[in-house]
mmCIF file of C-alpha atoms in Angstrom:
data_model
loop_
_atom_site.group_PDB
_atom_site.id
_atom_site.type_symbol
_atom_site.label_atom_id
_atom_site.label_comp_id
_atom_site.label_asym_id
_atom_site.label_seq_id
_atom_site.Cartn_x
_atom_site.Cartn_y
_atom_site.Cartn_z
ATOM 1 C CA MET M 78 36.547 32.971 -54.755
ATOM 2 C CA THR M 79 34.920 30.377 -52.219
ATOM 3 C CA VAL M 80 32.223 28.136 -52.942
ATOM 4 C CA ALA M 81 29.878 30.194 -50.720
ATOM 5 C CA GLN M 82 30.827 33.499 -52.372
ATOM 6 C CA ALA M 83 30.332 32.070 -55.980
ATOM 7 C CA PRO M 84 27.342 32.804 -57.966
ATOM 8 C CA SER M 85 24.942 29.629 -57.765
ATOM 9 C CA ILE M 86 24.598 26.835 -60.797
ATOM 10 C CA ASP M 87 21.612 25.391 -62.205
ATOM 11 C CA TRP M 88 22.635 22.121 -62.055
ATOM 12 C CA THR M 89 19.340 20.855 -63.784
ATOM 13 C CA ALA M 90 20.884 23.204 -66.732
ATOM 14 C CA VAL M 91 23.927 21.475 -66.733
ATOM 15 C CA ARG M 92 22.338 17.952 -66.881
ATOM 16 C CA ALA M 93 20.937 19.171 -69.716
ATOM 17 C CA ASP M 94 23.986 19.151 -71.540
ATOM 18 C CA PHE M 95 24.585 15.740 -71.591
ATOM 19 C CA PRO M 96 22.611 13.774 -73.922
ATOM 20 C CA VAL M 97 22.570 9.946 -72.902
ATOM 21 C CA LEU M 98 21.189 10.604 -69.786
ATOM 22 C CA THR M 99 17.851 11.765 -71.211
ATOM 23 C CA ARG M 100 17.553 7.946 -72.538
ATOM 24 C CA GLU M 101 15.573 5.445 -71.273
ATOM 25 C CA VAL M 102 16.775 1.580 -70.098
ATOM 26 C CA HIS M 103 14.500 -1.500 -69.787
ATOM 27 C CA GLY M 104 11.688 1.275 -70.092
ATOM 28 C CA LYS M 105 13.093 3.566 -67.147
ATOM 29 C CA PRO M 106 14.815 6.838 -67.087
ATOM 30 C CA LEU M 107 18.852 5.870 -66.911
ATOM 31 C CA ILE M 108 20.182 6.342 -63.837
ATOM 32 C CA TYR M 109 23.987 6.188 -64.728
ATOM 33 C CA PHE M 110 26.108 5.957 -61.311
ATOM 34 C CA ASP M 111 29.236 4.973 -62.989
ATOM 35 C CA SER M 112 31.512 8.098 -63.408
ATOM 36 C CA ALA M 113 34.351 6.337 -61.977
ATOM 37 C CA ASN M 114 34.282 3.949 -64.792
ATOM 38 C CA THR M 115 33.777 6.663 -67.540
ATOM 39 C CA GLY M 116 32.077 9.719 -67.444
ATOM 40 C CA GLN M 117 29.212 10.639 -69.724
ATOM 41 C CA LYS M 118 29.881 13.404 -72.576
ATOM 42 C CA PRO M 119 28.501 16.465 -72.819
ATOM 43 C CA ALA M 120 27.109 18.017 -75.680
ATOM 44 C CA ALA M 121 30.182 19.976 -76.202
ATOM 45 C CA VAL M 122 32.353 17.715 -76.257
ATOM 46 C CA ILE M 123 30.625 15.647 -78.643
ATOM 47 C CA GLU M 124 30.238 19.143 -80.885
ATOM 48 C CA ALA M 125 34.066 19.346 -80.713
ATOM 49 C CA VAL M 126 35.009 15.410 -82.102
ATOM 50 C CA ASP M 127 32.045 15.889 -84.565
ATOM 51 C CA ASP M 128 33.264 19.258 -85.626
ATOM 52 C CA PHE M 129 36.892 18.355 -86.168
ATOM 53 C CA TYR M 130 36.038 15.170 -88.682
ATOM 54 C CA ARG M 131 33.525 17.806 -90.659
ATOM 55 C CA HIS M 132 36.018 20.477 -91.068
ATOM 56 C CA HIS M 133 39.318 20.210 -90.314
ATOM 57 C CA ASN M 134 40.540 16.719 -90.322
ATOM 58 C CA ALA M 135 44.349 16.065 -90.978
ATOM 59 C CA ASN M 136 47.444 14.959 -89.862
ATOM 60 C CA VAL M 137 49.426 17.183 -87.019
ATOM 61 C CA SER M 138 53.066 18.410 -87.393
ATOM 62 C CA ARG M 139 53.212 17.090 -91.225
ATOM 63 C CA ALA M 140 52.210 19.451 -93.256
ATOM 64 C CA VAL M 141 52.232 23.318 -94.429
ATOM 65 C CA HIS M 142 48.352 23.394 -95.483
ATOM 66 C CA ALA M 143 45.310 25.047 -94.073
ATOM 67 C CA LEU M 144 43.760 21.459 -92.559
ATOM 68 C CA GLY M 145 47.170 20.409 -91.160
ATOM 69 C CA SER M 146 48.274 23.670 -89.717
ATOM 70 C CA GLU M 147 44.281 24.090 -88.105
ATOM 71 C CA ALA M 148 44.815 19.861 -86.898
ATOM 72 C CA THR M 149 47.808 20.805 -84.998
ATOM 73 C CA GLU M 150 47.118 24.255 -83.325
ATOM 74 C CA ALA M 151 43.662 22.337 -82.109
ATOM 75 C CA TYR M 152 46.047 19.449 -80.913
ATOM 76 C CA GLU M 153 48.641 21.541 -79.319
ATOM 77 C CA GLY M 154 45.918 23.739 -77.819
ATOM 78 C CA ALA M 155 44.647 20.782 -76.190
ATOM 79 C CA ARG M 156 47.832 20.068 -74.428
ATOM 80 C CA ALA M 157 48.211 23.861 -73.377
ATOM 81 C CA LYS M 158 44.618 24.080 -72.180
ATOM 82 C CA LEU M 159 45.073 20.473 -70.018
ATOM 83 C CA ALA M 160 48.531 22.038 -68.932
ATOM 84 C CA ARG M 161 46.863 24.787 -67.767
ATOM 85 C CA PHE M 162 43.727 22.798 -65.254
ATOM 86 C CA LEU M 163 46.922 20.621 -64.136
ATOM 87 C CA ASN M 164 49.308 23.714 -63.130
ATOM 88 C CA VAL M 165 52.343 22.448 -65.128
ATOM 89 C CA ARG M 166 54.533 23.344 -68.025
ATOM 90 C CA VAL M 167 53.327 22.380 -71.296
ATOM 91 C CA GLU M 168 56.875 20.951 -72.412
ATOM 92 C CA GLU M 169 56.597 18.771 -69.689
ATOM 93 C CA LEU M 170 53.020 17.088 -70.550
ATOM 94 C CA VAL M 171 53.129 13.882 -72.736
ATOM 95 C CA LEU M 172 49.646 13.000 -74.312
ATOM 96 C CA CYS M 173 48.884 9.664 -74.478
ATOM 97 C CA SER M 174 45.881 6.859 -74.495
ATOM 98 C CA GLY M 175 45.513 7.069 -70.964
ATOM 99 C CA THR M 176 46.648 6.426 -67.132
ATOM 100 C CA THR M 177 47.804 2.727 -68.163
ATOM 101 C CA PHE M 178 49.963 3.856 -70.473
ATOM 102 C CA ALA M 179 51.599 6.650 -69.012
ATOM 103 C CA ILE M 180 52.229 4.462 -66.561
ATOM 104 C CA ASN M 181 53.753 1.706 -68.629
ATOM 105 C CA LEU M 182 55.364 4.747 -69.693
ATOM 106 C CA VAL M 183 57.191 5.352 -66.733
ATOM 107 C CA ALA M 184 57.780 1.857 -65.651
ATOM 108 C CA TYR M 185 60.070 0.736 -68.943
ATOM 109 C CA SER M 186 61.266 4.184 -69.982
ATOM 110 C CA TRP M 187 62.041 5.260 -66.444
ATOM 111 C CA ALA M 188 62.081 2.229 -63.613
ATOM 112 C CA LEU M 189 63.709 -0.372 -65.915
ATOM 113 C CA PRO M 190 66.817 1.133 -67.554
ATOM 114 C CA ARG M 191 67.757 2.270 -63.306
ATOM 115 C CA LEU M 192 66.025 -0.702 -60.843
ATOM 116 C CA ARG M 193 68.654 -3.123 -59.663
ATOM 117 C CA PRO M 194 68.523 -6.044 -57.030
ATOM 118 C CA GLY M 195 68.049 -5.096 -53.890
ATOM 119 C CA ASP M 196 65.981 -1.959 -54.528
ATOM 120 C CA ALA M 197 62.433 -1.897 -53.932
ATOM 121 C CA ILE M 198 58.719 0.250 -54.844
ATOM 122 C CA VAL M 199 56.384 1.026 -52.607
ATOM 123 C CA LEU M 200 52.520 0.636 -53.761
ATOM 124 C CA THR M 201 49.479 0.327 -51.916
ATOM 125 C CA ARG M 202 46.683 -1.944 -50.889
ATOM 126 C CA MET M 203 44.268 0.075 -52.576
ATOM 127 C CA GLU M 204 45.761 0.541 -56.203
ATOM 128 C CA HIS M 205 44.009 -0.599 -59.456
ATOM 129 C CA HIS M 206 45.504 -3.056 -61.199
ATOM 130 C CA ALA M 207 47.349 -0.755 -63.457
ATOM 131 C CA ASN M 208 49.157 0.581 -60.847
ATOM 132 C CA ILE M 209 50.336 -2.661 -60.057
ATOM 133 C CA VAL M 210 50.827 -4.927 -63.116
ATOM 134 C CA PRO M 211 53.369 -2.904 -64.988
ATOM 135 C CA TRP M 212 55.493 -2.515 -61.802
ATOM 136 C CA GLN M 213 55.837 -6.300 -61.245
ATOM 137 C CA LEU M 214 57.147 -6.822 -64.726
ATOM 138 C CA VAL M 215 59.714 -4.545 -64.183
ATOM 139 C CA ALA M 216 60.638 -6.293 -61.121
ATOM 140 C CA GLN M 217 60.422 -9.602 -62.631
ATOM 141 C CA ARG M 218 63.157 -8.380 -65.001
ATOM 142 C CA THR M 219 65.461 -6.098 -62.918
ATOM 143 C CA GLY M 220 65.222 -8.544 -59.048
ATOM 144 C CA THR M 221 64.030 -5.247 -57.285
ATOM 145 C CA THR M 222 61.385 -6.189 -54.502
ATOM 146 C CA ILE M 223 57.848 -4.711 -53.998
ATOM 147 C CA LYS M 224 56.565 -3.792 -50.534
ATOM 148 C CA VAL M 225 52.369 -2.686 -50.013
ATOM 149 C CA ALA M 226 51.370 -0.211 -47.487
ATOM 150 C CA GLU M 227 48.584 -1.234 -46.117
ATOM 151 C CA ILE M 228 45.027 0.395 -44.935
ATOM 152 C CA ASP M 229 43.302 0.952 -41.662
ATOM 153 C CA GLU M 230 39.213 -0.395 -41.033
ATOM 154 C CA ARG M 231 38.025 2.860 -42.873
ATOM 155 C CA GLY M 232 39.850 2.227 -45.662
ATOM 156 C CA GLN M 233 42.769 4.775 -44.633
ATOM 157 C CA LEU M 234 46.571 4.222 -45.884
ATOM 158 C CA ASP M 235 47.839 3.981 -42.232
ATOM 159 C CA LEU M 236 50.645 6.233 -42.737
ATOM 160 C CA ASN M 237 52.956 6.083 -40.326
ATOM 161 C CA GLN M 238 53.613 1.690 -41.742
ATOM 162 C CA LEU M 239 53.612 3.755 -45.163
ATOM 163 C CA TYR M 240 56.711 5.885 -44.128
ATOM 164 C CA ALA M 241 58.199 2.868 -42.091
ATOM 165 C CA LEU M 242 58.703 1.365 -45.370
ATOM 166 C CA LEU M 243 60.026 3.898 -46.948
ATOM 167 C CA THR M 244 63.883 2.337 -45.982
ATOM 168 C CA PRO M 245 67.053 3.229 -48.434
ATOM 169 C CA GLU M 246 66.529 0.667 -51.051
ATOM 170 C CA VAL M 247 63.426 2.099 -51.988
ATOM 171 C CA LYS M 248 63.468 4.167 -55.692
ATOM 172 C CA LEU M 249 59.792 4.364 -55.867
ATOM 173 C CA LEU M 250 56.425 4.770 -54.552
ATOM 174 C CA ALA M 251 53.434 4.560 -56.617
ATOM 175 C CA LEU M 252 50.096 5.633 -55.502
ATOM 176 C CA THR M 253 47.058 6.596 -55.913
ATOM 177 C CA HIS M 254 45.295 10.025 -55.386
ATOM 178 C CA VAL M 255 42.161 8.707 -55.140
ATOM 179 C CA SER M 256 40.927 5.095 -54.818
ATOM 180 C CA ASN M 257 38.558 3.994 -57.502
ATOM 181 C CA VAL M 258 37.063 1.428 -55.319
ATOM 182 C CA LEU M 259 36.650 3.230 -51.843
ATOM 183 C CA GLY M 260 36.583 6.907 -53.097
ATOM 184 C CA THR M 261 39.642 7.574 -50.592
ATOM 185 C CA VAL M 262 41.421 10.708 -50.678
ATOM 186 C CA ASN M 263 44.902 9.813 -50.186
ATOM 187 C CA PRO M 264 47.123 12.760 -48.499
ATOM 188 C CA VAL M 265 49.672 13.459 -51.434
ATOM 189 C CA ARG M 266 51.122 16.171 -51.019
ATOM 190 C CA GLU M 267 52.365 15.175 -47.340
ATOM 191 C CA ILE M 268 53.547 11.386 -48.860
ATOM 192 C CA CYS M 269 55.309 13.118 -51.585
ATOM 193 C CA ARG M 270 56.745 15.524 -49.353
ATOM 194 C CA GLU M 271 57.929 12.139 -46.787
ATOM 195 C CA ALA M 272 59.101 10.608 -49.504
ATOM 196 C CA ARG M 273 61.353 12.927 -51.437
ATOM 197 C CA LYS M 274 63.017 13.564 -48.004
ATOM 198 C CA ARG M 275 63.816 10.307 -48.531
ATOM 199 C CA GLY M 276 65.120 10.451 -51.989
ATOM 200 C CA ILE M 277 62.506 8.396 -53.205
ATOM 201 C CA ALA M 278 60.718 9.509 -56.998
ATOM 202 C CA THR M 279 57.218 9.349 -56.842
ATOM 203 C CA LEU M 280 54.545 8.539 -58.821
ATOM 204 C CA VAL M 281 50.587 9.426 -58.247
ATOM 205 C CA ASP M 282 47.657 8.010 -60.435
ATOM 206 C CA GLY M 283 45.376 10.927 -60.639
ATOM 207 C CA SER M 284 42.472 9.144 -62.398
ATOM 208 C CA GLN M 285 40.134 9.604 -60.279
ATOM 209 C CA ALA M 286 41.038 13.041 -58.600
ATOM 210 C CA ALA M 287 41.213 14.927 -61.792
ATOM 211 C CA PRO M 288 37.698 14.768 -63.006
ATOM 212 C CA HIS M 289 36.506 15.453 -59.873
ATOM 213 C CA ARG M 290 38.442 17.957 -57.300
ATOM 214 C CA PRO M 291 40.997 21.183 -58.305
ATOM 215 C CA LEU M 292 44.253 19.704 -58.917
ATOM 216 C CA ASP M 293 47.305 21.978 -58.679
ATOM 217 C CA ILE M 294 50.165 19.247 -59.487
ATOM 218 C CA ALA M 295 53.101 21.814 -58.889
ATOM 219 C CA ALA M 296 51.762 21.966 -55.010
ATOM 220 C CA ILE M 297 51.229 17.831 -54.559
ATOM 221 C CA GLY M 298 55.443 17.468 -55.590
ATOM 222 C CA CYS M 299 55.362 13.992 -56.910
ATOM 223 C CA ASP M 300 57.846 13.356 -59.902
ATOM 224 C CA PHE M 301 54.901 11.634 -62.078
ATOM 225 C CA TYR M 302 51.674 11.806 -62.365
ATOM 226 C CA ALA M 303 49.086 10.304 -64.727
ATOM 227 C CA ILE M 304 44.959 11.032 -65.829
ATOM 228 C CA THR M 305 42.966 9.766 -68.002
ATOM 229 C CA GLY M 306 40.672 12.046 -70.276
ATOM 230 C CA HIS M 307 37.565 9.591 -70.669
ATOM 231 C CA LYS M 308 36.697 9.641 -66.720
ATOM 232 C CA MET M 309 36.623 13.601 -66.859
ATOM 233 C CA SER M 310 34.072 13.801 -69.805
ATOM 234 C CA GLY M 311 36.745 13.827 -72.756
ATOM 235 C CA PRO M 312 36.844 10.796 -75.019
ATOM 236 C CA THR M 313 38.235 7.576 -74.989
ATOM 237 C CA GLY M 314 41.800 6.901 -75.764
ATOM 238 C CA THR M 315 42.941 10.067 -74.316
ATOM 239 C CA GLY M 316 45.284 10.937 -71.381
ATOM 240 C CA ALA M 317 48.373 12.487 -69.985
ATOM 241 C CA LEU M 318 51.513 11.848 -68.550
ATOM 242 C CA TRP M 319 53.147 14.889 -66.441
ATOM 243 C CA ALA M 320 56.856 14.250 -65.541
ATOM 244 C CA ARG M 321 59.215 16.956 -64.052
ATOM 245 C CA ARG M 322 61.478 17.981 -67.044
ATOM 246 C CA GLU M 323 64.757 16.190 -65.139
ATOM 247 C CA HIS M 324 63.155 12.885 -66.120
ATOM 248 C CA LEU M 325 61.744 13.422 -69.292
ATOM 249 C CA ASP M 326 65.387 14.779 -70.456
ATOM 250 C CA ALA M 327 66.898 11.635 -69.204
ATOM 251 C CA MET M 328 64.356 8.818 -70.018
ATOM 252 C CA PRO M 329 64.734 6.732 -73.407
ATOM 253 C CA PRO M 330 61.951 6.632 -75.808
ATOM 254 C CA PHE M 331 59.659 4.132 -75.235
ATOM 255 C CA ILE M 332 58.395 3.405 -78.516
ATOM 256 C CA GLY M 333 59.681 3.955 -81.566
ATOM 257 C CA GLY M 334 58.083 5.684 -84.709
ATOM 258 C CA GLY M 335 57.373 8.579 -86.549
ATOM 259 C CA GLU M 336 57.382 12.006 -85.183
ATOM 260 C CA MET M 337 59.460 11.554 -82.038
ATOM 261 C CA ILE M 338 62.783 12.131 -84.016
ATOM 262 C CA LYS M 339 64.731 15.175 -84.952
ATOM 263 C CA GLU M 340 67.052 12.975 -87.532
ATOM 264 C CA VAL M 341 67.121 9.614 -88.590
ATOM 265 C CA ARG M 342 69.911 8.047 -90.270
ATOM 266 C CA PHE M 343 70.878 4.062 -90.816
ATOM 267 C CA GLU M 344 73.378 4.784 -88.512
ATOM 268 C CA GLY M 345 71.280 6.299 -85.485
ATOM 269 C CA THR M 346 68.435 8.272 -84.892
ATOM 270 C CA VAL M 347 68.762 11.604 -82.857
ATOM 271 C CA PHE M 348 65.261 11.618 -80.747
ATOM 272 C CA ALA M 349 62.959 14.911 -79.982
ATOM 273 C CA ASP M 350 63.277 16.330 -77.009
ATOM 274 C CA GLY M 351 60.556 15.451 -74.373
ATOM 275 C CA PRO M 352 57.548 15.333 -73.901
ATOM 276 C CA ARG M 353 57.530 14.671 -78.386
ATOM 277 C CA LYS M 354 59.525 11.645 -77.977
ATOM 278 C CA PHE M 355 57.026 9.491 -76.268
ATOM 279 C CA GLU M 356 54.702 10.607 -78.864
ATOM 280 C CA ALA M 357 56.062 8.050 -81.769
ATOM 281 C CA GLY M 358 53.248 7.960 -84.553
ATOM 282 C CA THR M 359 49.980 9.974 -85.315
ATOM 283 C CA PRO M 360 48.223 10.427 -82.286
ATOM 284 C CA ASN M 361 44.447 9.861 -81.341
ATOM 285 C CA ILE M 362 44.057 14.182 -82.796
ATOM 286 C CA ALA M 363 40.049 14.084 -82.302
ATOM 287 C CA GLY M 364 40.054 12.814 -79.118
ATOM 288 C CA PHE M 365 42.204 15.308 -77.734
ATOM 289 C CA VAL M 366 40.244 18.081 -79.544
ATOM 290 C CA GLY M 367 37.086 16.786 -77.666
ATOM 291 C CA LEU M 368 39.818 16.491 -74.222
ATOM 292 C CA GLY M 369 40.294 20.461 -74.880
ATOM 293 C CA ALA M 370 36.447 20.629 -75.068
ATOM 294 C CA ALA M 371 35.997 18.892 -71.903
ATOM 295 C CA VAL M 372 38.493 21.129 -69.956
ATOM 296 C CA ASP M 373 36.930 23.982 -70.739
ATOM 297 C CA TYR M 374 33.891 22.819 -70.085
ATOM 298 C CA LEU M 375 34.563 20.964 -66.470
ATOM 299 C CA SER M 376 36.841 24.727 -66.047
ATOM 300 C CA ALA M 377 33.705 26.757 -66.648
ATOM 301 C CA LEU M 378 31.660 25.375 -64.210
ATOM 302 C CA GLY M 379 34.839 25.609 -61.761
ATOM 303 C CA MET M 380 36.332 22.327 -60.122
ATOM 304 C CA ALA M 381 35.505 23.608 -56.247
ATOM 305 C CA HIS M 382 31.886 23.585 -57.282
ATOM 306 C CA ILE M 383 31.899 20.187 -58.529
ATOM 307 C CA ASP M 384 33.553 19.211 -55.890
ATOM 308 C CA ALA M 385 31.278 20.545 -53.346
ATOM 309 C CA ARG M 386 28.219 19.308 -55.357
ATOM 310 C CA GLU M 387 29.747 15.544 -55.616
ATOM 311 C CA GLN M 388 30.090 15.988 -51.313
ATOM 312 C CA ALA M 389 26.843 17.234 -50.992
ATOM 313 C CA LEU M 390 25.748 14.113 -53.361
ATOM 314 C CA LEU M 391 27.790 11.535 -51.268
ATOM 315 C CA ALA M 392 26.442 12.740 -48.270
ATOM 316 C CA TYR M 393 22.734 12.412 -49.297
ATOM 317 C CA ALA M 394 23.210 9.084 -50.717
ATOM 318 C CA ASN M 395 25.356 7.816 -47.539
ATOM 319 C CA GLU M 396 22.438 8.806 -45.375
ATOM 320 C CA ALA M 397 19.767 7.356 -47.651
ATOM 321 C CA LEU M 398 22.013 4.272 -47.905
ATOM 322 C CA SER M 399 22.158 4.031 -44.023
ATOM 323 C CA GLN M 400 18.070 2.937 -43.851
ATOM 324 C CA VAL M 401 18.659 -0.009 -46.172
ATOM 325 C CA PRO M 402 18.995 -2.908 -43.993
ATOM 326 C CA GLY M 403 21.768 -5.597 -44.303
ATOM 327 C CA LEU M 404 23.494 -3.339 -46.598
ATOM 328 C CA ARG M 405 27.633 -2.552 -45.750
ATOM 329 C CA ILE M 406 29.757 0.367 -47.632
ATOM 330 C CA PHE M 407 33.661 -0.178 -47.812
ATOM 331 C CA GLY M 408 35.077 2.775 -47.392
ATOM 332 C CA GLN M 409 34.575 5.346 -44.371
ATOM 333 C CA ALA M 410 37.668 7.345 -44.621
ATOM 334 C CA GLN M 411 37.541 11.337 -43.197
ATOM 335 C CA GLU M 412 38.274 12.277 -46.690
ATOM 336 C CA LYS M 413 36.853 10.600 -49.333
ATOM 337 C CA ALA M 414 35.481 11.423 -53.088
ATOM 338 C CA ALA M 415 31.987 10.206 -54.294
ATOM 339 C CA VAL M 416 32.071 6.541 -54.631
ATOM 340 C CA ILE M 417 30.269 4.247 -52.945
ATOM 341 C CA SER M 418 31.240 0.575 -52.552
ATOM 342 C CA PHE M 419 29.111 -1.676 -51.188
ATOM 343 C CA LEU M 420 27.269 -4.930 -50.294
ATOM 344 C CA VAL M 421 24.081 -6.462 -48.931
ATOM 345 C CA GLU M 422 23.657 -9.228 -47.057
ATOM 346 C CA GLY M 423 22.353 -12.788 -48.773
ATOM 347 C CA ALA M 424 22.994 -10.906 -52.227
ATOM 348 C CA HIS M 425 26.073 -11.266 -54.563
ATOM 349 C CA ALA M 426 27.225 -7.873 -56.293
ATOM 350 C CA HIS M 427 26.773 -9.129 -60.046
ATOM 351 C CA ASP M 428 22.540 -10.169 -58.815
ATOM 352 C CA LEU M 429 22.231 -6.688 -57.248
ATOM 353 C CA ALA M 430 23.534 -4.563 -60.788
ATOM 354 C CA THR M 431 21.849 -7.339 -62.587
ATOM 355 C CA LEU M 432 18.346 -6.341 -61.086
ATOM 356 C CA LEU M 433 19.151 -2.715 -60.192
ATOM 357 C CA ASP M 434 20.038 -2.690 -64.372
ATOM 358 C CA LEU M 435 16.423 -3.922 -65.268
ATOM 359 C CA GLU M 436 15.252 -0.795 -63.074
ATOM 360 C CA GLY M 437 17.372 1.814 -65.348
ATOM 361 C CA VAL M 438 20.310 2.231 -62.599
ATOM 362 C CA ALA M 439 23.735 1.594 -63.892
ATOM 363 C CA ILE M 440 26.490 0.270 -61.463
ATOM 364 C CA ARG M 441 29.116 -1.609 -60.893
ATOM 365 C CA SER M 442 29.762 -4.970 -60.131
ATOM 366 C CA GLY M 443 32.838 -7.017 -59.537
ATOM 367 C CA HIS M 444 36.566 -6.354 -58.724
ATOM 368 C CA HIS M 445 36.977 -3.272 -59.888
ATOM 369 C CA CYS M 446 40.322 -4.170 -61.404
ATOM 370 C CA ALA M 447 41.565 -3.977 -57.824
ATOM 371 C CA HIS M 448 41.763 -7.787 -56.365
ATOM 372 C CA PRO M 449 44.548 -6.911 -53.759
ATOM 373 C CA LEU M 450 41.336 -4.629 -52.182
ATOM 374 C CA MET M 451 39.108 -7.139 -52.542
ATOM 375 C CA GLN M 452 41.478 -9.892 -50.918
ATOM 376 C CA HIS M 453 41.821 -7.223 -47.579
ATOM 377 C CA PHE M 454 38.499 -7.183 -47.461
ATOM 378 C CA GLY M 455 37.687 -11.005 -47.892
ATOM 379 C CA VAL M 456 34.896 -10.470 -50.673
ATOM 380 C CA PRO M 457 35.538 -11.333 -54.867
ATOM 381 C CA ALA M 458 33.161 -8.317 -55.610
ATOM 382 C CA THR M 459 31.313 -5.487 -54.412
ATOM 383 C CA CYS M 460 28.884 -2.886 -56.084
ATOM 384 C CA ARG M 461 30.179 0.413 -56.897
ATOM 385 C CA ALA M 462 27.994 3.394 -57.072
ATOM 386 C CA SER M 463 29.610 6.503 -58.336
ATOM 387 C CA LEU M 464 28.555 9.968 -58.869
ATOM 388 C CA ALA M 465 29.339 12.468 -60.521
ATOM 389 C CA PHE M 466 27.951 16.922 -60.630
ATOM 390 C CA TYR M 467 25.580 15.581 -63.047
ATOM 391 C CA ASN M 468 23.574 13.592 -60.597
ATOM 392 C CA THR M 469 20.330 14.269 -58.756
ATOM 393 C CA HIS M 470 18.911 13.909 -55.541
ATOM 394 C CA ASP M 471 15.870 12.479 -56.760
ATOM 395 C CA GLU M 472 18.079 10.132 -58.861
ATOM 396 C CA ILE M 473 19.513 8.968 -55.232
ATOM 397 C CA ASP M 474 16.080 8.525 -54.014
ATOM 398 C CA ALA M 475 15.318 6.428 -56.503
ATOM 399 C CA PHE M 476 18.058 4.228 -56.763
ATOM 400 C CA VAL M 477 17.484 3.356 -52.774
ATOM 401 C CA ALA M 478 14.215 2.444 -53.879
ATOM 402 C CA ALA M 479 15.219 0.176 -56.891
ATOM 403 C CA LEU M 480 17.898 -1.265 -54.276
ATOM 404 C CA ASN M 481 15.445 -1.988 -51.277
ATOM 405 C CA LYS M 482 13.311 -4.096 -54.224
ATOM 406 C CA VAL M 483 15.177 -6.412 -55.627
ATOM 407 C CA ARG M 484 16.851 -6.631 -51.949
ATOM 408 C CA LYS M 485 13.722 -8.328 -51.349
ATOM 409 C CA LEU M 486 13.692 -10.373 -54.245
ATOM 410 C CA LEU M 487 17.179 -11.673 -53.396
ATOM 411 C CA ALA M 488 16.218 -12.418 -50.077
#
């Protein structure tokens, strides 16, 4: 079913599912434009977590009593829901605390044992620090070098330069699906295809893609894909790493402990099969129950509908912001998510964000965990308004009015 053919969605009713959006801040209605930082939670997610602790709380995979079975079923049910959402196999999905852990898992269990002096890793200018720092740490320990794929003036990858970097010594290409600063949507399917032709493994950071657009990891053709649950309206401390089965089978455990073993003797340990050999200790059970509820919620709305809604909000916001004197938007990619990084001439990003907060508007200011990207643009920080399907056109109007008000105060 195409978006045009789909039944209309009452977005006002959808917004009412999110309790926090009814509150006031500094005596003003909350306008939450920071969903790239963390997504707000619908009542269904909050209630799922509450219900687990009230009625089903037990550890997973350890007890035969009723509560233990219920907890295990709910936890593994969340894994299955997430696998369907991403179009991957359950046995290839490692549940973890989020994208940062997922990338570090690949860095230490896959890359560290394989990389040698003279090898190289390719990253892009627009990466979050979580997709830079782990590779720097591995590079320091292995003698590997890091190459950087640059962007053009619109915030798009220079694909010709990127492909020129994919020389025989490159063993891994790690890149974001959607930039958390610019909103740029990278053509990851094409890029992964080019890397695979050259025998280069690929890792895609999907933190900003999973909450906002339909995903088909099998079609992307990468080797690893990482997501974060709290950005897709799930609880904090949840996420996942998808990896090809041959990689999971070959990778040694990253963290040792209970539940990631088949048998332990002092002479040696037999580890569980992947993904469980990477899931040591008691997991965030209630969090994943909540993430399962979040996946149900997003799936019921339909990711294509969410994408279309957010694209409409983005177009409206871009038009409204174009009327603000002295405002500069960073990132005007042909395909981008509903993320707008900006500065206003003569005003510091933190001052703008602080004064906007007094008007009830929540945006983020700073380097957005993307120092190299800030260095590229020659600025220490930007403001970032990131929209979600639960936002409204009226909120955008109020945001622009507040922005004009604080702009005059700072002039």
